[in-house]
C-alpha cells in the first residue's frame, strides 16, 4: 500500500471525528425546530435553548486541558480514540433522553469531545503526513466540518430528531474503527525515546525513502539533544529536593517560565491564538447559527422565510470553498493564502456595513441595487473567508508548534477557541439588536485586522517544510546551522 493511501487512511479517522463535530453543531437547529413544531416531548424556553446551544463551549475548555495529558501520557493514537467516546455517549443520551437536563448532558459530552480533539486533531495529522500533503490533509477538516453541519440539517429535514441522532452517531463509531487500526505517531514515540518503534511506525505511514530517512533521523537527533538537557535539569532538581520541600515547585515554575520565554514557544502560541480568534469572529460558527438573521438584516427582508434560498446558497458555497481550499493549500504559500483571504474578508465585511449605513441613510433607492449588491457582497465575504481563513485555522495550529512543546502549546492556544466561541455566540444577538448587523460587522472587521497584523509580523512560511525546519526558523536558526549541529552530534557519537 502506498504511503499516501496509508496517510489518507489515518487522516480519515480525524476527518470523521470532525464531521461528527459538525453534526453536533448542526443538531440543535434540528432539535429546536422539531420540538417547537410538534410541541413535545418537552417545551423549551428561550433560557433552555440558550443553555443547550452554548454549553458545548464551557465543557470544551475542560477537554482542552485534559487533552495534552492524554496526548503526552498515552500517545496521539490512544488520545484520539478516547476523544470519540464522549461524542458517542452524547448521541446515545440524545436518543434516550426526553428532558432538558438530558439534552444539556448530551451537549456537555459533545463539548468534552470537542475540547479533547481540537488540540489533538491538527497535531495528529501534522505528525502522520508528509510536508507536501500536510496542507491538503489538514484542509479536509473544513470540508468535514461543513459536511457534518449540512448532513445533520438534511437528515433532520426528513427524519425525526432521535433518528437523526442515531445516524450522526455513525461518525464516532466509524472513526473508532479507523483509529484502532492506525499506528502510534512516530513523533510521540521519538519523544518517549522509543526510537525502534518510531522507525517502524514512520516507515509504515511514510515509506522508507532516503528523504524520509533523513527527516526521521533529524527528528531523533533533535530529541536526543532535548533528552540530554532534560536529564541535566532532572539531576539539578533531585539534588535540591532533599534540602528544601519547596525547591521542586520553584524549579518547575522556573522551567515553565523558561518555556514561555522561548521564541519557539511563545511565537507559535501567539500565531495560533490569533488564528483561532480570526476563525471565530470571522463567522465560522456565527453564520451557521445566525445566518438567517444576518441575511434578513443585510437584504432588508421582513421575514426569515424570505431569505431561505439565499441562506442555502451561502451553505453550499461554504462546502464548495472547503473543496477548493485543498487545491489552494497544495499550490500556494500559506502566507499568500492567509493574507489575501484576510484582506478580502475584512474588505467584504466593511463593504457590507458601509452599504447598510448608506442604504439606511437613503443613498441607495433603486430596487436592483438593494437586491443585487448586498447579496453579492455576502457571497464575496463567504468566498473570501471560507477559501482561506477557515481551512488555514487547522493547518497553522498543526504546523507551528515544536515537538517538545506541541501538546502544551496546542492546548494553550486552543483553550482560547472555546471562550472565543462562547463570547462570539453569546454577544452576536446583543450586538445585532444594539448596534445592528452593520455595526457588528465593523467590530468583527477591526478584530480581524488586529489579529492579521500580529500574524503578518510573526508567522514564517510553512508550506512544504518539515516540522523540525519550522521549529528551527522560530529559533532564528538557518538550515545550514542545524545541519552543522547534527553533524557535530554524529561525530561525538562516533568518538564515544
Short mmCIF file of C-alpha atoms in Angstrom, two decimals:
data_model
loop_
_atom_site.label_atom_id
_atom_site.label_comp_id
_atom_site.label_asym_id
_atom_site.label_seq_id
_atom_site.Cartn_x
_atom_site.Cartn_y
_atom_site.Cartn_z
CA UNK A 1 0.00 0.00 0.00
CA UNK A 2 1.40 3.41 -0.99
CA UNK A 3 2.34 5.84 1.82
CA UNK A 4 -0.18 8.39 0.55
CA UNK A 5 -3.04 5.89 0.90
CA UNK A 6 -1.92 4.95 4.40
CA UNK A 7 -1.71 8.59 5.38
CA UNK A 8 -5.17 9.21 3.91
CA UNK A 9 -6.48 6.24 5.91
CA UNK A 10 -5.15 7.68 9.16
CA UNK A 11 -6.41 11.18 8.35
CA UNK A 12 -9.88 9.83 7.56
CA UNK A 13 -10.27 8.92 11.24
CA UNK A 14 -9.65 12.54 12.23
CA UNK A 15 -11.86 13.79 9.40
CA UNK A 16 -14.77 11.61 10.55
CA UNK A 17 -14.28 12.94 14.07
CA UNK A 18 -14.51 16.50 12.74
CA UNK A 19 -17.61 15.58 10.69
CA UNK A 20 -19.21 14.35 13.92
CA UNK A 21 -18.28 17.71 15.44
CA UNK A 22 -20.11 19.39 12.53
CA UNK A 23 -23.18 17.24 13.18
CA UNK A 24 -23.11 18.30 16.84
CA UNK A 25 -23.07 21.96 15.73
CA UNK A 26 -25.97 21.49 13.35
CA UNK A 27 -28.12 19.22 15.52
CA UNK A 28 -29.56 21.87 17.91
CA UNK A 29 -31.27 23.59 14.98
CA UNK A 30 -32.96 20.28 14.14
CA UNK A 31 -33.89 19.62 17.77
CA UNK A 32 -35.31 23.10 18.45
CA UNK A 33 -37.29 23.25 15.20
CA UNK A 34 -38.94 19.84 15.67
CA UNK A 35 -39.73 20.33 19.36
CA UNK A 36 -41.29 23.71 18.57
CA UNK A 37 -43.31 22.28 15.67
CA UNK A 38 -44.76 19.19 17.37
CA UNK A 39 -44.85 20.54 20.93
CA UNK A 40 -43.28 17.54 22.60
CA UNK A 41 -41.95 15.65 24.47
CA UNK A 42 -40.76 18.83 26.21
CA UNK A 43 -41.41 22.54 25.73
CA UNK A 44 -38.26 24.61 25.54
CA UNK A 45 -38.00 28.18 26.81
CA UNK A 46 -35.50 30.71 25.46
CA UNK A 47 -33.45 30.10 28.58
CA UNK A 48 -33.37 26.36 27.84
CA UNK A 49 -32.36 26.77 24.21
CA UNK A 50 -29.57 29.24 25.04
CA UNK A 51 -28.06 26.80 27.54
CA UNK A 52 -28.36 23.82 25.22
CA UNK A 53 -26.72 25.77 22.40
CA UNK A 54 -23.82 27.32 24.31
CA UNK A 55 -22.90 24.77 26.99
CA UNK A 56 -20.68 23.00 24.47
CA UNK A 57 -18.11 25.76 24.79
CA UNK A 58 -17.99 25.53 28.58
CA UNK A 59 -17.12 21.83 28.61
CA UNK A 60 -14.79 22.30 25.67
CA UNK A 61 -12.40 24.23 27.92
CA UNK A 62 -12.18 21.21 30.24
CA UNK A 63 -11.39 18.95 27.29
CA UNK A 64 -8.68 21.37 26.12
CA UNK A 65 -6.75 20.90 29.35
CA UNK A 66 -7.28 17.14 29.60
CA UNK A 67 -6.16 16.54 26.02
CA UNK A 68 -2.42 17.29 26.49
CA UNK A 69 -2.29 14.92 29.46
CA UNK A 70 -3.76 12.15 27.35
CA UNK A 71 -1.54 13.01 24.36
CA UNK A 72 1.64 13.06 26.43
CA UNK A 73 0.94 10.05 28.65
CA UNK A 74 -0.87 7.65 26.31
CA UNK A 75 0.14 8.87 22.85
CA UNK A 76 -1.68 10.51 19.97
CA UNK A 77 -3.49 7.40 18.78
CA UNK A 78 -4.95 6.38 22.15
CA UNK A 79 -5.85 10.00 22.98
CA UNK A 80 -7.63 10.27 19.65
CA UNK A 81 -9.52 7.06 20.36
CA UNK A 82 -10.54 8.31 23.81
CA UNK A 83 -11.91 11.54 22.29
CA UNK A 84 -14.54 9.59 20.32
CA UNK A 85 -16.08 8.07 23.46
CA UNK A 86 -17.87 11.17 24.86
CA UNK A 87 -19.04 12.04 21.33
CA UNK A 88 -20.72 8.65 21.00
CA UNK A 89 -22.16 8.85 24.52
CA UNK A 90 -23.63 12.27 23.73
CA UNK A 91 -25.62 10.88 20.80
CA UNK A 92 -26.80 7.95 22.94
CA UNK A 93 -28.10 10.40 25.57
CA UNK A 94 -29.95 12.34 22.87
CA UNK A 95 -31.59 9.12 21.65
CA UNK A 96 -32.64 8.03 25.14
CA UNK A 97 -33.36 11.41 26.76
CA UNK A 98 -36.53 13.49 26.62
CA UNK A 99 -35.79 16.24 29.16
CA UNK A 100 -33.84 19.49 29.20
CA UNK A 101 -31.25 18.13 31.72
CA UNK A 102 -30.68 15.15 29.40
CA UNK A 103 -30.17 17.46 26.41
CA UNK A 104 -27.72 19.58 28.39
CA UNK A 105 -25.83 16.43 29.49
CA UNK A 106 -25.59 15.30 25.88
CA UNK A 107 -24.24 18.70 24.83
CA UNK A 108 -21.74 18.65 27.71
CA UNK A 109 -20.44 15.31 26.43
CA UNK A 110 -20.18 16.72 22.91
CA UNK A 111 -18.35 19.73 24.32
CA UNK A 112 -15.89 17.44 26.10
CA UNK A 113 -15.30 15.52 22.87
CA UNK A 114 -14.78 18.79 21.02
CA UNK A 115 -12.30 20.02 23.63
CA UNK A 116 -10.38 16.74 23.53
CA UNK A 117 -9.98 16.58 19.78
CA UNK A 118 -9.48 20.28 18.98
CA UNK A 119 -5.83 20.41 20.13
CA UNK A 120 -5.26 16.80 19.07
CA UNK A 121 -6.56 16.54 15.52
CA UNK A 122 -4.27 19.08 13.84
CA UNK A 123 -1.22 17.73 15.68
CA UNK A 124 -2.07 14.17 14.72
CA UNK A 125 -2.40 14.96 11.03
CA UNK A 126 0.74 17.12 11.03
CA UNK A 127 2.79 14.30 12.57
CA UNK A 128 1.46 11.50 10.37
CA UNK A 129 1.66 13.10 6.93
CA UNK A 130 4.38 14.26 4.53
CA UNK A 131 5.01 18.02 4.29
CA UNK A 132 3.84 18.12 0.65
CA UNK A 133 0.47 16.56 1.58
CA UNK A 134 0.06 18.08 5.03
CA UNK A 135 -1.76 21.23 3.93
CA UNK A 136 -4.23 19.30 1.80
CA UNK A 137 -4.93 16.75 4.53
CA UNK A 138 -5.41 19.43 7.16
CA UNK A 139 -7.64 21.29 4.71
CA UNK A 140 -10.06 18.34 4.71
CA UNK A 141 -11.07 19.34 8.23
CA UNK A 142 -13.00 22.33 6.90
CA UNK A 143 -14.77 20.05 4.40
CA UNK A 144 -15.62 17.56 7.13
CA UNK A 145 -16.97 20.28 9.40
CA UNK A 146 -19.13 21.78 6.67
CA UNK A 147 -20.42 18.41 5.53
CA UNK A 148 -21.29 17.46 9.10
CA UNK A 149 -23.38 20.61 9.54
CA UNK A 150 -25.00 20.17 6.13
CA UNK A 151 -25.79 16.47 6.62
CA UNK A 152 -27.30 16.97 10.06
CA UNK A 153 -29.64 19.61 8.61
CA UNK A 154 -30.54 17.44 5.61
CA UNK A 155 -31.21 14.38 7.76
CA UNK A 156 -33.16 16.49 10.25
CA UNK A 157 -35.41 17.75 7.45
CA UNK A 158 -36.52 14.19 6.62
CA UNK A 159 -36.04 12.24 9.86
CA UNK A 160 -37.11 12.71 13.47
CA UNK A 161 -34.52 14.26 15.74
CA UNK A 162 -33.96 10.93 17.54
CA UNK A 163 -33.30 9.06 14.30
CA UNK A 164 -31.06 11.92 13.20
CA UNK A 165 -29.05 11.43 16.40
CA UNK A 166 -28.72 7.71 15.62
CA UNK A 167 -27.40 8.43 12.13
CA UNK A 168 -24.99 11.08 13.44
CA UNK A 169 -23.58 8.57 15.94
CA UNK A 170 -22.14 6.60 12.99
CA UNK A 171 -19.34 9.15 12.64
CA UNK A 172 -17.63 8.45 16.01
CA UNK A 173 -18.28 4.71 15.59
CA UNK A 174 -16.52 4.51 12.23
CA UNK A 175 -13.77 6.83 13.49
CA UNK A 176 -13.15 4.44 16.41
CA UNK A 177 -12.56 1.58 13.97
CA UNK A 178 -10.12 3.52 11.79
CA UNK A 179 -8.18 4.92 14.75
CA UNK A 180 -7.86 1.44 16.29
CA UNK A 181 -6.23 0.19 13.07
CA UNK A 182 -3.79 3.11 12.85
CA UNK A 183 -0.25 3.06 14.31
CA UNK A 184 1.03 5.40 17.01
CA UNK A 185 2.61 8.69 15.98
CA UNK A 186 6.34 8.31 15.32
CA UNK A 187 6.91 11.82 16.70
CA UNK A 188 5.40 10.83 20.06
CA UNK A 189 7.40 7.59 20.12
CA UNK A 190 10.57 9.59 19.47
CA UNK A 191 9.69 11.99 22.30
CA UNK A 192 9.49 8.97 24.63
CA UNK A 193 12.83 7.61 23.47
CA UNK A 194 11.25 4.60 21.73
CA UNK A 195 13.35 5.01 18.62
CA UNK A 196 12.97 1.47 17.20
CA UNK A 197 9.17 1.61 17.50
CA UNK A 198 9.24 5.11 16.00
CA UNK A 199 11.16 3.85 12.96
CA UNK A 200 8.62 1.07 12.37
CA UNK A 201 5.66 3.44 12.70
CA UNK A 202 7.34 6.04 10.50
CA UNK A 203 8.12 3.52 7.74
CA UNK A 204 4.54 2.15 7.86
CA UNK A 205 2.92 5.53 7.28
CA UNK A 206 5.62 7.42 5.35
CA UNK A 207 7.67 4.80 3.50
CA UNK A 208 11.39 4.07 3.53
CA UNK A 209 12.80 6.56 1.03
CA UNK A 210 16.06 8.43 1.51
CA UNK A 211 14.36 11.76 2.19
CA UNK A 212 12.07 10.14 4.76
CA UNK A 213 15.05 8.51 6.49
CA UNK A 214 16.81 11.87 6.76
CA UNK A 215 13.71 13.51 8.24
CA UNK A 216 13.30 10.76 10.84
CA UNK A 217 16.98 10.78 11.81
CA UNK A 218 16.94 14.58 12.15
CA UNK A 219 13.91 14.24 14.45
CA UNK A 220 15.63 11.57 16.55
CA UNK A 221 18.85 13.57 16.88
CA UNK A 222 16.92 16.68 17.89
CA UNK A 223 15.12 14.64 20.55
CA UNK A 224 18.45 13.23 21.81
CA UNK A 225 19.62 16.79 22.40
CA UNK A 226 16.41 17.56 24.29
CA UNK A 227 16.84 14.42 26.44
CA UNK A 228 20.36 15.43 27.42
CA UNK A 229 19.13 18.86 28.52
CA UNK A 230 16.16 17.33 30.32
CA UNK A 231 18.39 14.83 32.09
CA UNK A 232 20.64 17.61 33.39
CA UNK A 233 17.59 19.53 34.61
CA UNK A 234 16.23 16.48 36.44
CA UNK A 235 19.58 15.95 38.16
CA UNK A 236 19.58 19.53 39.41
CA UNK A 237 16.01 19.18 40.71
CA UNK A 238 16.80 15.93 42.54
CA UNK A 239 19.91 17.42 44.08
CA UNK A 240 17.97 20.14 45.86
CA UNK A 241 14.74 18.22 46.51
CA UNK A 242 16.09 16.74 49.73
CA UNK A 243 17.24 20.11 51.04
CA UNK A 244 14.06 22.06 50.72
CA UNK A 245 10.50 20.96 50.18
CA UNK A 246 9.61 23.98 48.04
CA UNK A 247 12.57 23.64 45.69
CA UNK A 248 10.84 21.31 43.20
CA UNK A 249 7.90 23.68 42.94
CA UNK A 250 10.20 26.64 42.36
CA UNK A 251 12.21 24.74 39.77
CA UNK A 252 9.02 23.70 37.99
CA UNK A 253 7.82 27.30 37.85
CA UNK A 254 11.21 28.39 36.56
CA UNK A 255 11.07 25.70 33.88
CA UNK A 256 7.60 26.81 32.80
CA UNK A 257 8.72 30.44 32.69
CA UNK A 258 11.74 29.45 30.60
CA UNK A 259 9.45 27.65 28.17
CA UNK A 260 7.16 30.69 27.85
CA UNK A 261 10.19 32.88 27.14
CA UNK A 262 11.43 30.70 24.29
CA UNK A 263 10.81 32.06 20.81
CA UNK A 264 9.88 28.62 19.51
CA UNK A 265 7.05 28.52 22.07
CA UNK A 266 5.61 32.00 22.50
CA UNK A 267 5.67 32.96 18.81
CA UNK A 268 3.70 29.89 17.64
CA UNK A 269 1.31 30.37 20.58
CA UNK A 270 0.57 33.98 19.64
CA UNK A 271 0.12 32.99 15.98
CA UNK A 272 -2.24 30.10 16.82
CA UNK A 273 -4.30 32.19 19.27
CA UNK A 274 -4.65 34.99 16.70
CA UNK A 275 -5.70 32.47 14.06
CA UNK A 276 -8.35 30.96 16.34
CA UNK A 277 -9.78 34.40 17.16
CA UNK A 278 -9.96 35.17 13.43
CA UNK A 279 -11.70 31.83 12.90
CA UNK A 280 -14.44 32.55 15.46
CA UNK A 281 -15.02 36.27 14.98
CA UNK A 282 -14.78 35.89 11.22
CA UNK A 283 -18.03 33.94 11.43
CA UNK A 284 -17.10 30.24 11.40
CA UNK A 285 -19.88 29.39 13.86
CA UNK A 286 -21.91 32.59 13.93
CA UNK A 287 -23.01 32.42 10.30
CA UNK A 288 -24.32 28.82 10.50
CA UNK A 289 -26.18 29.72 13.71
CA UNK A 290 -27.40 33.25 12.92
CA UNK A 291 -27.06 33.34 9.14
CA UNK A 292 -30.78 33.74 8.50
CA UNK A 293 -30.95 36.69 10.91
CA UNK A 294 -27.86 38.25 9.31
CA UNK A 295 -29.24 37.87 5.80
CA UNK A 296 -32.63 39.22 6.85
CA UNK A 297 -30.94 42.41 8.04
CA UNK A 298 -28.40 42.69 5.20
CA UNK A 299 -31.01 42.08 2.49
CA UNK A 300 -33.63 44.15 4.34
CA UNK A 301 -36.30 41.44 4.32
CA UNK A 302 -39.38 41.38 6.56
CA UNK A 303 -39.45 37.67 7.38
CA UNK A 304 -36.89 34.92 7.88
CA UNK A 305 -38.63 32.80 5.24
CA UNK A 306 -37.74 35.47 2.68
CA UNK A 307 -34.04 34.56 2.85
CA UNK A 308 -34.34 30.77 2.59
CA UNK A 309 -32.74 30.35 -0.82
CA UNK A 310 -30.06 32.93 -0.06
CA UNK A 311 -29.13 31.02 3.11
CA UNK A 312 -28.93 27.79 1.09
CA UNK A 313 -26.58 29.48 -1.38
CA UNK A 314 -24.26 30.51 1.46
CA UNK A 315 -24.29 26.95 2.87
CA UNK A 316 -23.44 25.44 -0.50
CA UNK A 317 -20.67 27.97 -1.11
CA UNK A 318 -19.14 27.09 2.26
CA UNK A 319 -18.88 23.42 1.28
CA UNK A 320 -17.58 24.17 -2.23
CA UNK A 321 -14.95 26.52 -0.80
CA UNK A 322 -13.75 23.77 1.53
CA UNK A 323 -13.11 21.57 -1.51
CA UNK A 324 -11.36 24.33 -3.47
CA UNK A 325 -9.24 25.21 -0.43
CA UNK A 326 -7.42 21.87 -0.73
CA UNK A 327 -6.19 22.91 -4.18
CA UNK A 328 -5.11 26.31 -2.87
CA UNK A 329 -3.24 24.81 0.10
CA UNK A 330 -1.46 22.40 -2.23
CA UNK A 331 -0.33 25.02 -4.76
CA UNK A 332 0.06 28.34 -2.94
CA UNK A 333 2.10 29.52 0.02
CA UNK A 334 0.43 29.75 3.43
CA UNK A 335 1.16 33.46 3.91
CA UNK A 336 -0.18 34.27 0.44
CA UNK A 337 -3.46 32.49 1.14
CA UNK A 338 -3.75 33.81 4.69
CA UNK A 339 -3.31 37.49 3.97
CA UNK A 340 -5.15 37.51 0.63
CA UNK A 341 -8.11 35.81 2.29
CA UNK A 342 -7.82 38.00 5.38
CA UNK A 343 -7.72 41.29 3.49
CA UNK A 344 -10.68 40.31 1.30
CA UNK A 345 -12.69 39.15 4.34
CA UNK A 346 -12.10 42.44 6.16
CA UNK A 347 -12.92 44.36 2.98
CA UNK A 348 -16.18 42.47 2.33
CA UNK A 349 -17.39 42.79 5.94
CA UNK A 350 -16.61 46.51 5.89
CA UNK A 351 -18.27 46.92 2.48
CA UNK A 352 -21.47 45.23 3.72
CA UNK A 353 -21.50 47.52 6.74
CA UNK A 354 -20.93 50.69 4.69
CA UNK A 355 -23.63 49.68 2.21
CA UNK A 356 -26.16 49.13 5.01
CA UNK A 357 -25.38 52.51 6.58
CA UNK A 358 -25.76 54.26 3.21
CA UNK A 359 -28.97 52.36 2.47
CA UNK A 360 -30.41 53.38 5.84
CA UNK A 361 -29.46 56.97 5.04
CA UNK A 362 -31.46 56.79 1.81
CA UNK A 363 -28.48 56.96 -0.55
CA UNK A 364 -29.49 53.79 -2.40
CA UNK A 365 -33.10 53.52 -3.55
CA UNK A 366 -33.02 51.56 -6.81
CA UNK A 367 -34.61 48.12 -6.44
CA UNK A 368 -31.94 46.14 -8.29
CA UNK A 369 -29.16 47.77 -6.23
CA UNK A 370 -30.91 46.89 -2.97
CA UNK A 371 -31.24 43.25 -4.06
CA UNK A 372 -28.05 42.54 -6.02
CA UNK A 373 -25.32 44.47 -4.20
CA UNK A 374 -25.81 43.19 -0.61
CA UNK A 375 -26.15 39.55 -1.74
CA UNK A 376 -23.08 39.91 -3.96
CA UNK A 377 -21.11 41.28 -1.00
CA UNK A 378 -22.26 38.39 1.21
CA UNK A 379 -21.13 35.93 -1.48
CA UNK A 380 -17.77 37.73 -1.66
CA UNK A 381 -17.47 37.52 2.12
CA UNK A 382 -18.26 33.78 2.12
CA UNK A 383 -15.74 33.06 -0.65
CA UNK A 384 -13.02 35.17 0.99
CA UNK A 385 -13.46 33.71 4.46
CA UNK A 386 -14.06 30.05 3.58
CA UNK A 387 -11.37 29.71 0.91
CA UNK A 388 -8.52 30.78 3.19
CA UNK A 389 -9.10 31.63 6.82
CA UNK A 390 -11.30 28.63 7.65
CA UNK A 391 -9.01 25.82 6.37
CA UNK A 392 -5.84 27.65 7.45
CA UNK A 393 -7.07 27.64 11.05
CA UNK A 394 -6.45 23.88 11.20
CA UNK A 395 -3.27 23.99 9.12
CA UNK A 396 -1.47 26.70 11.08
CA UNK A 397 -2.33 25.28 14.50
CA UNK A 398 -0.98 21.91 13.35
CA UNK A 399 2.28 23.15 11.85
CA UNK A 400 3.79 25.88 14.02
CA UNK A 401 4.45 24.20 17.38
CA UNK A 402 7.76 22.40 18.11
CA UNK A 403 7.63 18.75 19.15
CA UNK A 404 8.87 19.35 22.71
CA UNK A 405 6.03 21.79 23.49
CA UNK A 406 3.42 20.71 20.94
CA UNK A 407 0.89 19.38 23.44
CA UNK A 408 1.26 22.36 25.80
CA UNK A 409 1.28 24.94 23.01
CA UNK A 410 -1.67 23.45 21.17
CA UNK A 411 -3.67 23.27 24.38
CA UNK A 412 -2.80 26.82 25.40
CA UNK A 413 -3.84 28.21 22.03
CA UNK A 414 -6.96 26.10 21.52
CA UNK A 415 -8.09 26.92 25.06
CA UNK A 416 -8.84 30.33 23.54
CA UNK A 417 -11.13 28.71 20.96
CA UNK A 418 -13.95 27.76 23.32
CA UNK A 419 -14.06 31.14 25.14
CA UNK A 420 -13.99 32.82 21.73
CA UNK A 421 -16.82 30.53 20.64
CA UNK A 422 -18.91 31.34 23.73
CA UNK A 423 -18.21 35.09 23.54
CA UNK A 424 -18.93 35.36 19.82
CA UNK A 425 -22.12 33.28 20.01
CA UNK A 426 -23.45 34.97 23.16
CA UNK A 427 -22.66 38.54 22.12
CA UNK A 428 -23.83 38.30 18.50
CA UNK A 429 -27.59 38.68 19.16
CA UNK A 430 -26.95 41.58 21.56
CA UNK A 431 -24.73 43.34 19.01
CA UNK A 432 -27.34 42.84 16.30
CA UNK A 433 -30.07 44.37 18.46
CA UNK A 434 -27.97 47.25 19.86
CA UNK A 435 -25.71 48.46 17.03
CA UNK A 436 -27.18 46.41 14.21
CA UNK A 437 -25.57 43.85 11.93
CA UNK A 438 -23.74 46.70 10.20
CA UNK A 439 -22.15 47.78 13.49
CA UNK A 440 -21.30 44.19 14.45
CA UNK A 441 -19.56 43.68 11.10
CA UNK A 442 -17.35 46.70 11.79
CA UNK A 443 -16.41 45.25 15.19
CA UNK A 444 -15.52 41.94 13.56
CA UNK A 445 -13.50 43.71 10.84
CA UNK A 446 -11.45 45.56 13.45
CA UNK A 447 -10.84 42.35 15.42
CA UNK A 448 -9.67 40.51 12.31
CA UNK A 449 -7.40 43.39 11.29
CA UNK A 450 -5.54 43.40 14.61
CA UNK A 451 -5.02 39.61 14.56
CA UNK A 452 -3.90 39.60 10.93
CA UNK A 453 -1.30 42.30 11.64
CA UNK A 454 0.08 40.20 14.51
CA UNK A 455 0.37 37.13 12.29
CA UNK A 456 1.95 39.17 9.48
CA UNK A 457 4.75 40.19 11.86
CA UNK A 458 5.36 36.76 13.44
CA UNK A 459 4.37 33.96 11.07
CA UNK A 460 7.00 32.33 8.81
CA UNK A 461 6.19 30.49 5.61
CA UNK A 462 5.45 26.83 6.48
CA UNK A 463 4.44 25.25 3.17
CA UNK A 464 6.44 22.11 2.22
CA UNK A 465 8.73 22.49 5.24
CA UNK A 466 9.30 19.78 7.83
CA UNK A 467 8.04 20.44 11.36
CA UNK A 468 11.67 20.39 12.56
CA UNK A 469 12.62 23.03 9.99
CA UNK A 470 9.71 25.26 11.05
CA UNK A 471 10.78 24.92 14.69
CA UNK A 472 14.34 25.97 13.86
CA UNK A 473 13.06 29.03 11.96
CA UNK A 474 11.31 30.25 15.14
CA UNK A 475 14.61 29.81 16.98
CA UNK A 476 16.23 32.02 14.37
CA UNK A 477 18.49 29.27 13.07
CA UNK A 478 19.23 28.69 9.42
CA UNK A 479 19.08 25.24 7.85
CA UNK A 480 22.90 25.26 7.44
CA UNK A 481 23.35 25.85 11.18
CA UNK A 482 21.05 22.93 12.00
CA UNK A 483 22.94 20.60 9.66
CA UNK A 484 26.25 21.65 11.25
CA UNK A 485 24.93 20.85 14.76
CA UNK A 486 23.63 17.46 13.64
CA UNK A 487 26.99 16.61 12.08
CA UNK A 488 28.76 17.56 15.32
CA UNK A 489 26.46 15.24 17.28
CA UNK A 490 27.27 12.43 14.83
CA UNK A 491 31.00 12.98 15.33
CA UNK A 492 30.60 12.99 19.13
CA UNK A 493 28.65 9.70 18.99
CA UNK A 494 31.37 8.14 16.84
CA UNK A 495 34.09 9.31 19.25
CA UNK A 496 32.20 7.83 22.24
#
